[in-house]
Coordinates of C-alpha atoms and ligand atoms in Angstrom, one line a residue:
Chain M
M1 CA 70.6 -46.1 50.5
T2 CA 69.1 -46.6 47.1
T3 CA 69.0 -50.3 47.4
V4 CA 67.1 -50.0 50.7
L5 CA 64.7 -47.6 49.0
E6 CA 64.3 -49.9 46.1
R7 CA 63.6 -52.8 48.4
V8 CA 61.0 -50.8 50.3
R9 CA 59.5 -49.8 47.0
S10 CA 59.3 -53.2 45.5
G11 CA 58.0 -54.6 48.9
R12 CA 55.2 -52.1 48.8
E13 CA 54.4 -52.8 45.1
A14 CA 54.2 -56.5 45.9
A15 CA 51.8 -55.6 48.8
G16 CA 49.7 -53.6 46.4
E17 CA 49.7 -56.4 43.9
R18 CA 48.7 -58.9 46.5
W19 CA 45.9 -56.7 47.6
R20 CA 44.6 -56.3 44.0
S21 CA 44.8 -60.0 43.3
A22 CA 43.3 -61.2 46.6
P23 CA 39.9 -62.8 46.5
R24 CA 37.0 -60.5 47.0
W25 CA 36.0 -61.9 50.4
V26 CA 39.5 -61.4 51.8
R27 CA 39.4 -57.8 50.8
W28 CA 36.0 -57.3 52.3
A29 CA 37.0 -59.0 55.5
L30 CA 40.1 -56.8 55.8
L31 CA 38.2 -53.7 55.1
I32 CA 35.6 -54.5 57.7
A33 CA 38.3 -55.3 60.2
V34 CA 39.9 -51.9 59.6
I35 CA 36.6 -50.1 59.9
A36 CA 35.8 -52.0 63.1
F37 CA 39.2 -51.1 64.5
F38 CA 38.6 -47.4 63.9
Y39 CA 35.1 -47.5 65.5
A40 CA 36.6 -49.2 68.5
L41 CA 39.7 -46.9 68.7
P42 CA 38.4 -44.1 71.0
N43 CA 37.3 -46.5 73.8
R44 CA 39.7 -46.6 76.7
E45 CA 39.0 -50.3 77.2
F46 CA 40.5 -50.8 73.7
Y47 CA 43.2 -48.3 73.2
Q48 CA 44.9 -48.9 76.6
Y49 CA 46.3 -52.1 75.0
L50 CA 47.7 -50.3 72.0
G51 CA 51.1 -49.4 73.5
P52 CA 52.5 -46.1 72.2
I53 CA 49.5 -45.2 70.0
P54 CA 47.4 -43.2 72.5
T55 CA 48.7 -39.6 72.8
P56 CA 50.4 -38.9 76.2
G57 CA 49.8 -35.2 76.2
A58 CA 46.2 -34.9 75.2
N59 CA 42.9 -36.7 75.6
F60 CA 43.2 -39.4 73.0
T61 CA 39.5 -39.3 72.2
Q62 CA 39.6 -35.6 71.5
V63 CA 42.6 -36.1 69.3
M64 CA 40.8 -38.8 67.4
F65 CA 38.0 -36.3 66.7
T66 CA 40.5 -33.8 65.3
V67 CA 42.1 -36.5 63.3
S68 CA 38.8 -37.5 61.8
I69 CA 38.0 -33.9 60.8
Y70 CA 41.3 -33.7 59.0
V71 CA 40.7 -37.0 57.2
L72 CA 37.3 -35.7 56.0
L73 CA 39.0 -32.5 54.8
A74 CA 41.7 -34.5 53.1
V75 CA 39.1 -36.6 51.3
G76 CA 37.4 -33.5 50.1
L77 CA 40.6 -31.7 49.0
N78 CA 41.7 -34.8 47.2
I79 CA 38.8 -34.4 44.8
V80 CA 40.1 -30.9 44.0
V81 CA 43.8 -31.4 43.9
G82 CA 44.1 -35.2 43.4
F83 CA 41.4 -35.8 40.8
A84 CA 40.9 -32.6 39.0
G85 CA 44.5 -31.4 39.5
L86 CA 43.5 -27.9 40.8
L87 CA 45.8 -26.2 43.2
D88 CA 43.7 -25.0 46.1
L89 CA 45.7 -23.2 48.7
G90 CA 42.8 -21.9 50.7
Y91 CA 40.8 -25.0 51.3
F92 CA 40.4 -24.2 55.0
G93 CA 38.5 -21.1 54.1
F94 CA 35.6 -23.3 53.1
F95 CA 35.8 -25.0 56.4
A96 CA 35.6 -21.6 58.1
V97 CA 32.5 -20.7 56.0
G98 CA 30.8 -23.9 57.1
A99 CA 31.7 -23.4 60.8
Y100 CA 30.7 -19.7 60.8
T101 CA 27.4 -20.4 58.9
V102 CA 26.4 -22.8 61.7
A103 CA 27.6 -20.4 64.4
V104 CA 25.7 -17.4 63.0
L105 CA 22.5 -19.3 62.5
T106 CA 22.5 -21.1 65.9
S107 CA 24.4 -19.2 68.5
P108 CA 22.7 -16.8 71.0
S109 CA 25.7 -14.5 70.5
S110 CA 24.8 -14.0 66.9
D111 CA 23.2 -10.8 65.7
L112 CA 20.7 -12.8 63.8
K113 CA 19.2 -14.4 66.9
T114 CA 17.7 -17.1 64.7
L115 CA 18.7 -19.8 67.2
W116 CA 18.3 -22.6 64.8
P117 CA 19.0 -26.2 65.9
W118 CA 22.3 -27.5 64.6
L119 CA 20.8 -30.0 62.2
L120 CA 18.8 -27.3 60.4
A121 CA 21.9 -25.2 59.9
V122 CA 24.0 -28.0 58.4
P123 CA 22.4 -28.1 54.9
V124 CA 22.6 -24.3 54.8
A125 CA 26.3 -24.4 55.7
I126 CA 27.0 -27.0 53.0
A127 CA 24.9 -25.0 50.4
L128 CA 26.7 -21.8 51.3
T129 CA 30.2 -23.2 51.0
M130 CA 29.2 -24.7 47.7
V131 CA 27.9 -21.3 46.5
S132 CA 31.1 -19.6 47.6
G133 CA 33.1 -22.3 45.8
V134 CA 31.2 -21.6 42.6
M135 CA 31.6 -17.8 43.0
L136 CA 35.3 -18.2 43.5
G137 CA 35.7 -20.8 40.8
T138 CA 33.6 -19.2 38.0
P139 CA 36.0 -16.3 37.2
T140 CA 39.2 -18.2 38.0
L141 CA 38.8 -21.7 36.6
R142 CA 38.4 -20.3 33.1
L143 CA 42.0 -19.1 33.4
R144 CA 45.0 -21.4 33.2
G145 CA 48.0 -21.4 35.5
D146 CA 48.5 -20.2 38.9
Y147 CA 45.5 -17.9 39.3
L148 CA 43.5 -20.4 41.2
A149 CA 46.3 -20.9 43.7
L150 CA 46.5 -17.1 44.3
V151 CA 42.8 -16.5 44.4
T152 CA 42.1 -19.4 46.9
L153 CA 45.0 -18.2 49.0
G154 CA 43.4 -14.7 49.0
F155 CA 40.0 -16.1 49.8
A156 CA 41.1 -18.0 52.9
E157 CA 43.0 -14.9 54.1
M158 CA 39.9 -12.7 53.4
I159 CA 37.7 -15.1 55.5
R160 CA 40.2 -15.0 58.3
I161 CA 40.4 -11.2 58.3
A162 CA 36.7 -10.9 58.2
A163 CA 36.5 -13.3 61.2
V164 CA 39.1 -11.3 63.1
S165 CA 37.8 -7.8 62.5
S166 CA 34.1 -7.8 61.4
E167 CA 31.6 -7.0 64.1
F168 CA 29.2 -9.5 62.6
L169 CA 31.6 -12.4 63.0
K170 CA 32.6 -11.4 66.6
G171 CA 36.4 -11.7 66.2
Q172 CA 38.2 -13.2 69.2
R173 CA 35.1 -13.2 71.4
G174 CA 33.5 -15.6 69.0
F175 CA 30.2 -17.4 69.1
N176 CA 29.3 -19.5 72.1
Q177 CA 26.6 -21.9 73.0
I178 CA 26.4 -23.4 69.6
P179 CA 24.0 -26.3 69.9
H180 CA 25.1 -29.9 69.6
P181 CA 23.7 -32.4 67.2
P182 CA 20.4 -33.9 68.3
G183 CA 19.8 -37.3 69.9
Q184 CA 19.1 -38.7 73.4
Y185 CA 19.9 -42.0 75.1
A186 CA 17.0 -43.9 76.7
D187 CA 17.7 -42.3 80.1
G188 CA 17.3 -38.8 78.7
R189 CA 21.1 -37.9 78.5
P190 CA 22.1 -36.3 75.2
V191 CA 24.2 -38.4 72.9
F192 CA 26.3 -35.5 71.8
G193 CA 27.4 -33.9 75.1
V194 CA 30.3 -31.7 76.2
L195 CA 32.6 -34.3 77.9
D196 CA 32.5 -37.3 75.7
A197 CA 34.0 -36.8 72.2
R198 CA 33.4 -40.4 71.1
P199 CA 29.9 -39.8 69.5
Y200 CA 31.2 -36.9 67.5
Y201 CA 34.1 -39.0 66.3
W202 CA 31.7 -41.9 65.3
L203 CA 29.5 -39.4 63.5
V204 CA 32.4 -38.0 61.5
L205 CA 33.8 -41.5 60.8
T206 CA 30.4 -42.6 59.5
L207 CA 30.2 -39.5 57.3
I208 CA 33.7 -40.2 56.0
I209 CA 32.6 -43.7 54.9
L210 CA 29.6 -42.3 53.2
V211 CA 31.6 -39.5 51.5
V212 CA 34.2 -42.0 50.3
I213 CA 31.5 -44.3 48.9
G214 CA 30.1 -41.3 47.0
V215 CA 33.5 -40.1 45.7
R216 CA 34.4 -43.6 44.6
N217 CA 31.2 -44.0 42.6
L218 CA 31.9 -40.6 41.1
T219 CA 35.4 -41.3 40.1
N220 CA 34.5 -44.5 38.4
S221 CA 32.0 -42.7 36.2
R222 CA 32.2 -40.3 33.2
V223 CA 32.7 -37.5 35.7
G224 CA 35.8 -39.2 37.1
R225 CA 37.2 -39.8 33.7
A226 CA 36.7 -36.2 32.8
W227 CA 38.5 -35.1 36.0
I228 CA 41.5 -37.4 35.4
S229 CA 41.8 -36.3 31.8
I230 CA 41.8 -32.6 32.9
R231 CA 44.5 -33.3 35.4
E232 CA 46.6 -35.2 32.9
D233 CA 46.4 -32.8 30.0
E234 CA 43.8 -30.0 30.1
D235 CA 44.2 -29.1 26.4
A236 CA 43.9 -32.6 25.3
A237 CA 40.8 -33.1 27.4
Q238 CA 39.2 -30.2 25.8
L239 CA 40.2 -31.5 22.3
M240 CA 38.4 -34.7 23.2
G241 CA 35.2 -32.9 23.9
V242 CA 35.4 -32.7 27.7
P243 CA 33.7 -29.5 28.9
T244 CA 36.7 -28.7 31.1
F245 CA 35.4 -25.6 32.8
K246 CA 32.2 -27.2 33.9
F247 CA 34.0 -30.2 35.4
K248 CA 36.6 -28.1 37.1
L249 CA 33.9 -26.1 38.7
W250 CA 32.1 -29.3 39.8
A251 CA 35.3 -30.6 41.5
F252 CA 35.9 -27.3 43.2
A253 CA 32.3 -27.0 44.4
A254 CA 32.2 -30.7 45.6
G255 CA 35.4 -30.2 47.5
A256 CA 34.1 -27.0 49.0
A257 CA 30.9 -28.7 50.1
I258 CA 32.8 -31.4 52.0
A259 CA 34.9 -28.7 53.7
G260 CA 31.6 -27.0 54.7
L261 CA 30.3 -30.2 56.2
A262 CA 33.5 -30.6 58.2
G263 CA 33.2 -27.0 59.4
A264 CA 29.6 -27.6 60.5
L265 CA 30.6 -30.7 62.4
F266 CA 33.4 -28.9 64.1
A267 CA 31.2 -26.1 65.2
G268 CA 28.6 -28.5 66.5
K269 CA 31.2 -30.3 68.6
Q270 CA 33.2 -27.3 69.8
N271 CA 30.2 -25.4 71.0
F272 CA 32.3 -22.3 70.4
V273 CA 33.8 -20.7 67.3
N274 CA 36.1 -17.8 67.1
S275 CA 38.7 -16.3 64.8
Q276 CA 41.6 -18.2 66.2
N277 CA 40.5 -21.5 64.6
F278 CA 41.3 -20.5 61.1
E279 CA 44.9 -19.9 60.5
L280 CA 46.3 -20.1 57.0
L281 CA 48.7 -22.9 58.2
N282 CA 45.7 -25.2 58.4
S283 CA 45.1 -25.0 54.6
I284 CA 48.8 -25.8 54.0
I285 CA 48.7 -28.7 56.4
I286 CA 45.7 -30.3 54.6
L287 CA 47.3 -29.8 51.2
A288 CA 50.5 -31.3 52.4
A289 CA 48.6 -34.2 53.9
V290 CA 46.9 -35.0 50.6
I291 CA 50.2 -34.8 48.7
F292 CA 52.0 -36.8 51.5
G293 CA 49.4 -39.6 51.3
G294 CA 49.4 -39.7 47.6
S295 CA 47.1 -37.3 45.8
G296 CA 44.6 -38.9 43.4
N297 CA 44.2 -41.9 45.7
I298 CA 41.3 -41.9 48.2
V299 CA 43.2 -44.3 50.5
G300 CA 46.3 -42.1 50.2
A301 CA 44.3 -39.0 51.2
I302 CA 42.8 -40.8 54.2
V303 CA 46.1 -42.1 55.4
G304 CA 47.8 -38.7 54.7
G305 CA 45.2 -36.7 56.5
G306 CA 45.1 -39.1 59.4
L307 CA 48.8 -39.5 59.9
V308 CA 49.6 -35.8 59.6
A309 CA 46.9 -34.7 62.1
Y310 CA 47.8 -37.5 64.5
M311 CA 51.6 -37.0 64.4
I312 CA 51.2 -33.3 65.2
E313 CA 49.2 -34.2 68.3
R314 CA 51.5 -37.1 69.1
F315 CA 54.4 -34.7 69.8
R316 CA 52.4 -33.0 72.6
G317 CA 53.8 -33.8 76.1
I318 CA 57.0 -35.4 74.9
E319 CA 60.2 -33.8 76.2
L320 CA 63.7 -34.4 74.8
F321 CA 66.7 -32.7 76.5
G322 CA 64.3 -30.4 78.2
V323 CA 62.5 -29.1 75.1
E324 CA 58.9 -29.9 74.4
L325 CA 58.8 -31.5 71.0
Y326 CA 55.4 -30.1 70.3
E327 CA 57.0 -26.7 70.0
Y328 CA 58.9 -28.0 67.0
R329 CA 56.2 -30.1 65.4
F330 CA 56.1 -28.0 62.2
L331 CA 59.8 -28.3 61.9
F332 CA 59.6 -32.1 61.9
F333 CA 56.6 -31.9 59.6
G334 CA 58.6 -29.8 57.1
V335 CA 61.6 -32.1 57.2
V336 CA 59.4 -35.2 56.6
L337 CA 57.8 -33.4 53.7
V338 CA 61.0 -32.4 52.1
V339 CA 62.4 -35.9 52.4
M340 CA 59.2 -37.3 50.9
M341 CA 59.3 -34.9 48.0
I342 CA 62.9 -36.0 47.2
F343 CA 62.4 -39.7 47.5
R344 CA 58.8 -40.3 46.8
P345 CA 57.1 -37.3 45.1
E346 CA 54.0 -39.3 44.2
G347 CA 53.1 -39.8 47.9
L348 CA 53.0 -42.7 50.4
I349 CA 50.2 -44.6 48.6
P350 CA 50.2 -43.3 45.1
N351 CA 47.6 -43.7 42.5
R352 CA 49.0 -46.1 39.9
R353 CA 48.0 -43.7 37.1
R354 CA 49.5 -40.8 39.0
A355 CA 52.8 -42.7 39.3
A356 CA 52.9 -43.1 35.5
E357 CA 52.2 -39.4 35.1
F358 CA 55.2 -38.6 37.3
K359 CA 57.4 -40.8 35.3
D360 CA 56.2 -39.1 32.1
R361 CA 56.9 -35.7 33.5
R362 CA 60.4 -36.7 34.5
K363 CA 61.0 -38.0 31.0
E364 CA 59.8 -34.6 29.7
V365 CA 62.3 -32.9 31.8
T366 CA 65.2 -34.9 30.6
V367 CA 64.1 -34.6 27.0
G368 CA 63.8 -30.8 27.3
E369 CA 67.3 -30.4 28.5
Chain L
M1 CA 32.8 -26.7 1.9
L2 CA 33.3 -28.6 5.1
L3 CA 35.6 -26.0 6.7
E4 CA 35.9 -22.3 5.7
I5 CA 38.3 -20.0 7.5
E6 CA 37.7 -16.4 6.5
D7 CA 40.1 -13.6 7.3
V8 CA 41.0 -15.0 10.8
S9 CA 43.3 -13.1 13.1
L10 CA 44.5 -14.4 16.4
L11 CA 46.4 -12.7 19.3
Y12 CA 48.5 -14.0 22.1
G13 CA 48.4 -11.1 24.4
R14 CA 49.8 -8.3 22.2
I15 CA 51.6 -10.7 19.8
Q16 CA 49.6 -11.2 16.7
A17 CA 50.1 -14.7 15.5
L18 CA 47.6 -14.8 12.6
H19 CA 47.1 -11.9 10.2
G20 CA 43.8 -12.5 8.5
I21 CA 44.2 -16.0 7.1
S22 CA 41.6 -17.7 4.8
L23 CA 41.5 -21.3 3.8
T24 CA 39.0 -23.9 2.9
V25 CA 38.7 -27.7 3.2
A26 CA 36.2 -29.6 1.0
E27 CA 34.7 -32.9 2.0
G28 CA 36.9 -35.9 1.3
E29 CA 40.1 -33.8 0.9
I30 CA 43.5 -34.0 2.5
V31 CA 44.6 -30.3 2.8
A32 CA 48.1 -29.6 4.0
L33 CA 49.3 -26.5 5.8
I34 CA 53.0 -26.2 5.6
G35 CA 55.4 -23.5 7.0
A36 CA 58.5 -23.0 9.0
N37 CA 58.7 -23.2 12.8
G38 CA 56.7 -20.4 14.4
A39 CA 54.8 -19.6 11.2
G40 CA 51.4 -20.1 13.0
K41 CA 50.4 -23.6 11.9
S42 CA 49.5 -24.8 15.4
T43 CA 47.9 -21.5 16.1
T44 CA 45.6 -22.0 13.1
M45 CA 44.7 -25.5 14.5
R46 CA 43.9 -24.0 17.9
A47 CA 41.6 -21.5 16.2
V48 CA 39.8 -24.2 14.4
S49 CA 39.5 -26.6 17.3
G50 CA 38.5 -23.6 19.5
I51 CA 41.0 -23.8 22.4
R52 CA 42.1 -20.3 21.5
P53 CA 39.5 -17.5 20.7
V54 CA 40.0 -15.6 17.5
A55 CA 40.4 -11.8 17.5
S56 CA 38.5 -11.4 14.2
G57 CA 37.3 -13.3 11.2
R58 CA 34.9 -16.2 10.8
I59 CA 35.1 -20.0 10.9
R60 CA 32.4 -22.0 9.3
F61 CA 32.1 -25.8 9.7
D62 CA 29.6 -28.0 8.0
G63 CA 27.5 -25.0 7.0
E64 CA 27.4 -23.4 10.4
D65 CA 29.3 -20.5 12.0
I66 CA 31.4 -22.0 14.8
T67 CA 33.6 -18.9 15.5
K68 CA 32.2 -18.5 19.0
L69 CA 31.4 -22.1 19.7
R70 CA 33.1 -23.8 22.7
A71 CA 35.8 -26.3 21.9
D72 CA 34.0 -29.3 23.4
L73 CA 30.9 -28.5 21.4
R74 CA 32.9 -28.4 18.2
V75 CA 34.0 -32.0 18.9
R76 CA 30.3 -32.9 19.1
R77 CA 29.8 -31.4 15.7
G78 CA 32.5 -33.7 14.2
L79 CA 35.7 -31.8 14.5
C80 CA 38.6 -33.5 16.3
Q81 CA 42.2 -32.7 16.7
A82 CA 45.2 -34.8 17.5
P83 CA 47.3 -32.1 19.3
E84 CA 50.8 -31.1 18.6
G85 CA 53.4 -33.0 20.7
R86 CA 51.0 -35.9 21.0
G87 CA 49.1 -34.7 24.0
I88 CA 48.1 -38.2 25.1
F89 CA 47.0 -38.9 28.7
P90 CA 50.2 -40.4 30.2
G91 CA 48.6 -42.1 33.1
M92 CA 45.8 -43.8 31.2
S93 CA 46.3 -47.0 29.4
V94 CA 46.1 -47.2 25.6
L95 CA 42.5 -48.4 25.7
E96 CA 41.5 -45.7 28.2
N97 CA 43.1 -43.1 26.0
L98 CA 41.1 -44.4 23.0
D99 CA 38.1 -44.4 25.2
M100 CA 38.6 -40.8 25.9
G101 CA 38.5 -40.1 22.2
A102 CA 34.9 -41.4 22.2
Y103 CA 34.0 -39.2 25.2
T104 CA 31.3 -37.3 23.3
R105 CA 29.7 -40.5 22.0
R106 CA 27.2 -42.8 23.6
D107 CA 26.6 -45.4 20.9
R108 CA 28.3 -48.4 22.4
A109 CA 28.1 -50.5 19.3
G110 CA 29.6 -47.8 17.1
I111 CA 32.4 -47.2 19.6
A112 CA 33.3 -50.8 19.7
Q113 CA 33.3 -50.9 15.9
D114 CA 35.6 -47.9 15.7
L115 CA 37.9 -49.3 18.4
N116 CA 38.4 -52.4 16.2
R117 CA 39.1 -50.3 13.2
V118 CA 41.7 -48.2 15.1
L119 CA 43.4 -51.3 16.5
E120 CA 43.5 -52.7 12.9
L121 CA 45.0 -49.5 11.6
F122 CA 47.6 -49.5 14.4
P123 CA 48.5 -53.1 15.4
R124 CA 51.2 -51.7 17.7
L125 CA 48.5 -50.2 19.8
A126 CA 46.6 -53.5 20.0
E127 CA 49.8 -55.2 21.4
R128 CA 50.1 -52.5 24.1
R129 CA 46.5 -51.9 25.0
K130 CA 47.0 -52.2 28.7
Q131 CA 50.2 -50.2 28.9
P132 CA 50.1 -46.6 30.3
G133 CA 50.3 -44.0 27.4
G134 CA 53.2 -42.3 29.0
T135 CA 55.4 -45.4 28.7
L136 CA 54.9 -45.7 24.9
S137 CA 57.7 -44.8 22.5
G138 CA 57.4 -41.5 20.6
G139 CA 56.0 -43.2 17.5
E140 CA 53.5 -45.2 19.4
Q141 CA 52.3 -42.1 21.2
Q142 CA 51.9 -40.4 17.9
M143 CA 49.8 -43.3 16.6
L144 CA 47.8 -43.2 19.8
A145 CA 47.1 -39.5 19.4
V146 CA 45.8 -40.1 15.8
G147 CA 43.8 -43.2 16.8
R148 CA 42.3 -41.4 19.8
A149 CA 41.1 -38.5 17.5
L150 CA 39.6 -41.1 15.1
M151 CA 37.6 -42.6 18.0
S152 CA 35.3 -39.5 18.0
R153 CA 34.4 -40.5 14.4
P154 CA 35.2 -37.0 13.1
K155 CA 34.0 -35.4 9.9
L156 CA 37.2 -33.4 9.9
L157 CA 40.4 -34.7 11.5
L158 CA 43.0 -32.1 12.4
L159 CA 46.5 -33.5 12.6
D160 CA 49.3 -31.2 14.0
E161 CA 52.7 -32.5 12.9
P162 CA 52.0 -36.2 13.2
S163 CA 55.5 -37.1 12.0
M164 CA 57.3 -34.9 14.5
G165 CA 60.3 -36.5 16.0
L166 CA 59.8 -39.9 14.3
A167 CA 62.4 -42.1 12.5
P168 CA 62.1 -42.1 8.7
M169 CA 60.6 -45.6 8.6
L170 CA 57.8 -44.5 11.0
I171 CA 57.2 -41.3 9.1
Q172 CA 56.5 -43.4 6.0
Q173 CA 54.2 -45.5 8.0
I174 CA 52.2 -42.7 9.6
F175 CA 51.7 -41.0 6.3
S176 CA 50.4 -44.1 4.6
I177 CA 48.0 -44.5 7.5
I178 CA 46.9 -40.9 7.0
T179 CA 46.1 -41.6 3.3
E180 CA 44.3 -44.8 4.3
I181 CA 42.1 -42.9 6.9
N182 CA 41.3 -40.4 4.2
Q183 CA 40.4 -43.1 1.7
Q184 CA 38.1 -44.6 4.3
G185 CA 36.2 -41.3 4.1
T186 CA 37.6 -38.9 6.7
T187 CA 38.5 -35.4 5.6
I188 CA 41.9 -34.2 6.9
L189 CA 43.6 -30.9 7.6
L190 CA 47.2 -31.7 8.1
V191 CA 49.9 -29.4 9.5
E192 CA 53.4 -30.5 8.7
Q193 CA 57.0 -29.3 8.7
N194 CA 57.8 -32.4 6.7
A195 CA 56.7 -30.6 3.5
Q196 CA 57.9 -33.2 1.1
Q197 CA 55.6 -36.0 2.4
A198 CA 52.7 -33.7 3.2
L199 CA 52.6 -32.2 -0.3
A200 CA 52.9 -35.6 -1.9
R201 CA 49.9 -36.9 0.0
A202 CA 47.7 -33.8 0.0
H203 CA 45.1 -32.9 -2.6
R204 CA 45.7 -29.2 -1.9
A205 CA 48.0 -27.2 0.3
Y206 CA 48.6 -23.8 1.8
V207 CA 51.9 -22.2 2.7
L208 CA 52.0 -20.2 5.9
E209 CA 54.6 -17.5 6.6
T210 CA 54.6 -15.4 9.8
G211 CA 50.9 -15.6 10.2
R212 CA 49.9 -15.1 6.6
I213 CA 49.0 -17.5 3.8
V214 CA 51.5 -16.7 1.0
K215 CA 50.8 -19.5 -1.4
S216 CA 48.2 -22.2 -2.2
G217 CA 47.6 -24.8 -4.8
T218 CA 47.4 -28.5 -5.4
G219 CA 49.9 -30.6 -3.6
A220 CA 51.6 -31.5 -6.9
D221 CA 51.9 -27.9 -8.0
L222 CA 53.5 -26.7 -4.8
L223 CA 55.8 -29.7 -4.8
H224 CA 57.2 -28.4 -8.1
D225 CA 57.1 -24.7 -7.2
P226 CA 60.6 -23.3 -7.2
S227 CA 60.3 -21.0 -4.2
V228 CA 58.6 -23.7 -2.2
K229 CA 61.3 -26.1 -3.2
E230 CA 63.9 -23.7 -2.0
A231 CA 62.3 -22.7 1.2
Y232 CA 60.7 -26.0 2.4
L233 CA 62.1 -28.9 0.5
G234 CA 65.8 -28.3 1.0
V235 CA 66.5 -28.1 -2.8
A236 CA 68.5 -25.2 -4.1
Ligands
ADP401 N1 50.9 -19.6 24.0 C1 51.6 -18.7 23.3 N2 51.8 -17.4 23.8 C2 52.5 -16.5 23.1 N3 52.9 -16.7 21.9 C3 52.7 -17.9 21.3 C4 52.0 -18.9 22.0 N4 52.0 -20.0 21.1 C5 52.6 -19.6 20.0 N5 53.1 -18.4 20.1 C6 53.7 -17.6 19.0 O1 52.9 -17.6 17.9 C7 53.7 -17.8 16.7 C8 53.1 -19.0 16.0 O2 53.3 -20.2 16.8 P1 52.8 -21.6 16.3 O3 51.4 -21.5 15.8 O4 53.1 -22.6 17.5 O5 53.8 -22.0 15.1 P2 54.1 -23.3 14.3 O6 53.1 -24.3 14.8 O7 53.9 -23.0 12.9 O8 55.5 -23.7 14.6 C9 55.1 -18.0 17.2 O9 55.8 -16.8 17.0 C10 55.0 -18.3 18.6 O10 56.1 -17.9 19.3
MG402 MG1 53.4 -26.1 15.7

């Protein structure tokens, strides 16, 4: 067992080493091939040749849109959890704030009756999620320990309850006729329609790429160094002159803004937003996805978010001994997580630093005994 | 005086860890703070570096009142601590750790110069510059913590038990480096349980007992003080 594990581990390390030592053009070519693959993926002409990959029980293009939203969320949460080391258990709450801001400003069912176009509501949604992130973070990020986890958990639950029971947010009835993103083909048909999910998927995919480029630049800067130092040892970071509170707040607000963007995209695609979209479980799934992929690593977060969202949908429509596997999807998910945490706590594609931190922590445990 | 602590008290919740302590450090000195486990030595350091707020009293540094100043701004003023238990960044390489020490600085030339100086002081670190901090031995981590604090080019260097958990050979080595750093012009406030070495190296020293300063004097005086001998030097 262990030897198999070790062989897998050393195999992956060798792969990582080969990637890092490969010439620049090889890496670029591979990267472009991967991106091209994902742009092509929702086309039936392409995915029909991919064997078991398309989902049998659901429209594959729709699934890919959901997956892309989860990937965007995972990239955002990775800033908070992975880089700055802050435990945010209510990340989906910010997604809800983004979606509801768009709904309230654009939908004819809204009491405001502002009927804004979608595009105008998006920056407001992002700004508002950022503000709610700052409001939530300002009192809690000064404190150490588990306060943030509790407060974010409470926040997400508060948003959900407000969505369910407040008259303004329309509960189960929800908001309908939320406008789609703008754009028309030459023949006058809208690009972003009701039936075809591909343009939405491509839009989210493009935004993911832009966000990842931004996050990468940030993490390679002084800001990124500050975040990593806070995650590794907050006291030491402060002693080296890092304004820890400010940088934690920044990470938290940046993560919130990305979730707000995802919520706005979701609302613009769905056309309809109601209180059923925002269960607590979603926050946990995204957090698990980030940890599963390897928190602190952007590629890990993308793979984690994508795989988790995809696997959950993949179970749909598969029957085994007369039971629909989809019913048990979270059971499988839980088992996989537990196994991962035992054999590979640093995630599928860990950050190299992060792996060293884990080793260090293990050493601390043994020394403390 | 470079540092003046005046009647400082500090609370952890309802536990009072410091009961109105006063001490001073003049420019160019090594001042040692000795005391048993739990006496409040690290707490004093936390009050000075600002990672714990004080309940009452005043702290002056370089002529200015810093009692209410945020910790990161104190580093900018020239006050830097190597934390107790090393507190290095385990996932960062030796060089990245040292680079974090210079976080508040922007003068590239000066940083490069100080990096060379630190690597000269600690040749072991130079050999391991690419290695993650968490994989260093205890002694190497201790050196990294001291070197990292030096990278901020502090006016006052705070060292919290730099000899903790080290082999006797390494203890000697780290103390001679401390003396060397001081001779190169850095003022040092040194917390130690290893009273023998600390008193031998320090110009002046204070003895802390359950949150109160009970004795002070030159290093040599305290080294020969009968009650200090009995309590901290293991001589009957
Ligand atoms: N974070 C903390 N919370 C509560 N009590 C603490 C904390 N840190 C230290 N103390 C208490 O304060 C006293 C002084 O501790 P400390 O300054 O660490 O002592 P020393 O460094 O001299 O060994 C001890 O009684 C210790 O238990
Ligand atoms: Mg101590």
